[in-house]
C-alpha positions as a printed NumPy array, in Angstrom:
array([[ 84.904,  96.222,   0.809],
       [ 81.295,  95.341,   0.045],
       [ 81.762,  94.996,  -3.717],
       [ 85.444,  94.171,  -3.655],
       [ 86.225,  97.038,  -6.046],
       [ 89.99 ,  97.483,  -5.851],
       [ 90.197,  95.47 ,  -2.631],
       [ 89.363,  91.943,  -1.592],
       [ 85.662,  91.585,  -0.76 ],
       [ 85.297,  91.688,   3.013],
       [ 81.786,  91.801,   4.409],
       [ 83.004,  92.241,   7.993],
       [ 84.91 ,  95.406,   7.073],
       [ 81.937,  96.618,   5.039],
       [ 79.693,  96.024,   8.051],
       [ 82.003,  98.067,  10.28 ],
       [ 82.317, 101.008,   7.867],
       [ 78.601, 101.087,   7.017],
       [ 77.787, 101.06 ,  10.751],
       [ 80.215, 103.864,  11.534],
       [ 79.032, 105.953,   8.589],
       [ 75.385, 105.494,   9.585],
       [ 76.186, 106.801,  13.061],
       [ 77.851, 109.917,  11.639],
       [ 75.431, 111.079,   8.964],
       [ 72.89 , 113.732,   9.927],
       [ 70.579, 112.795,   7.032],
       [ 67.91 , 110.211,   7.804],
       [ 67.74 , 108.934,   4.204],
       [ 71.496, 108.35 ,   4.151],
       [ 71.33 , 106.589,   7.517],
       [ 68.575, 104.288,   6.25 ],
       [ 70.548, 103.429,   3.112],
       [ 73.737, 102.743,   5.043],
       [ 71.854, 100.628,   7.568],
       [ 70.287,  98.637,   4.743],
       [ 73.693,  97.974,   3.193],
       [ 75.059,  96.984,   6.609],
       [ 72.195,  94.524,   7.002],
       [ 72.871,  93.022,   3.571],
       [ 76.521,  92.533,   4.537],
       [ 75.407,  90.931,   7.814],
       [ 73.127,  88.514,   5.948],
       [ 76.189,  87.253,   4.064],
       [ 78.19 ,  86.656,   7.252],
       [ 78.139,  83.968,   9.935],
       [ 76.542,  85.096,  13.203],
       [ 79.927,  84.917,  14.928],
       [ 81.43 ,  87.225,  12.301],
       [ 78.6  ,  89.732,  12.767],
       [ 79.179,  89.711,  16.518],
       [ 82.914,  90.265,  16.029],
       [ 82.263,  93.133,  13.594],
       [ 79.817,  94.713,  16.039],
       [ 82.493,  94.582,  18.744],
       [ 84.836,  96.468,  16.4  ],
       [ 82.141,  99.08 ,  15.801],
       [ 81.615,  99.538,  19.535],
       [ 85.354,  99.757,  20.197],
       [ 86.007, 102.331,  17.453],
       [ 87.313, 105.67 ,  18.687],
       [ 88.177, 108.319,  16.086],
       [ 91.599, 109.918,  16.225],
       [ 91.828, 113.668,  15.704],
       [ 94.349, 114.652,  13.095],
       [ 97.051, 117.178,  13.962],
       [ 96.028, 119.445,  11.106]])
């Protein structure tokens, strides 16, 4: 979503996925990189859009697959 490779560029979606990925990774360097990318996406968004994306991050609950 960040680069729009194969999908329409969507900084709000990029913000959400970078935030969720940063929460999940056990590696500090990966977390820092993901957080930096999230912050770049946020800088390209209106404050209201960042707040809405953050609400989506907070509301996210993973679903366990039946496999």
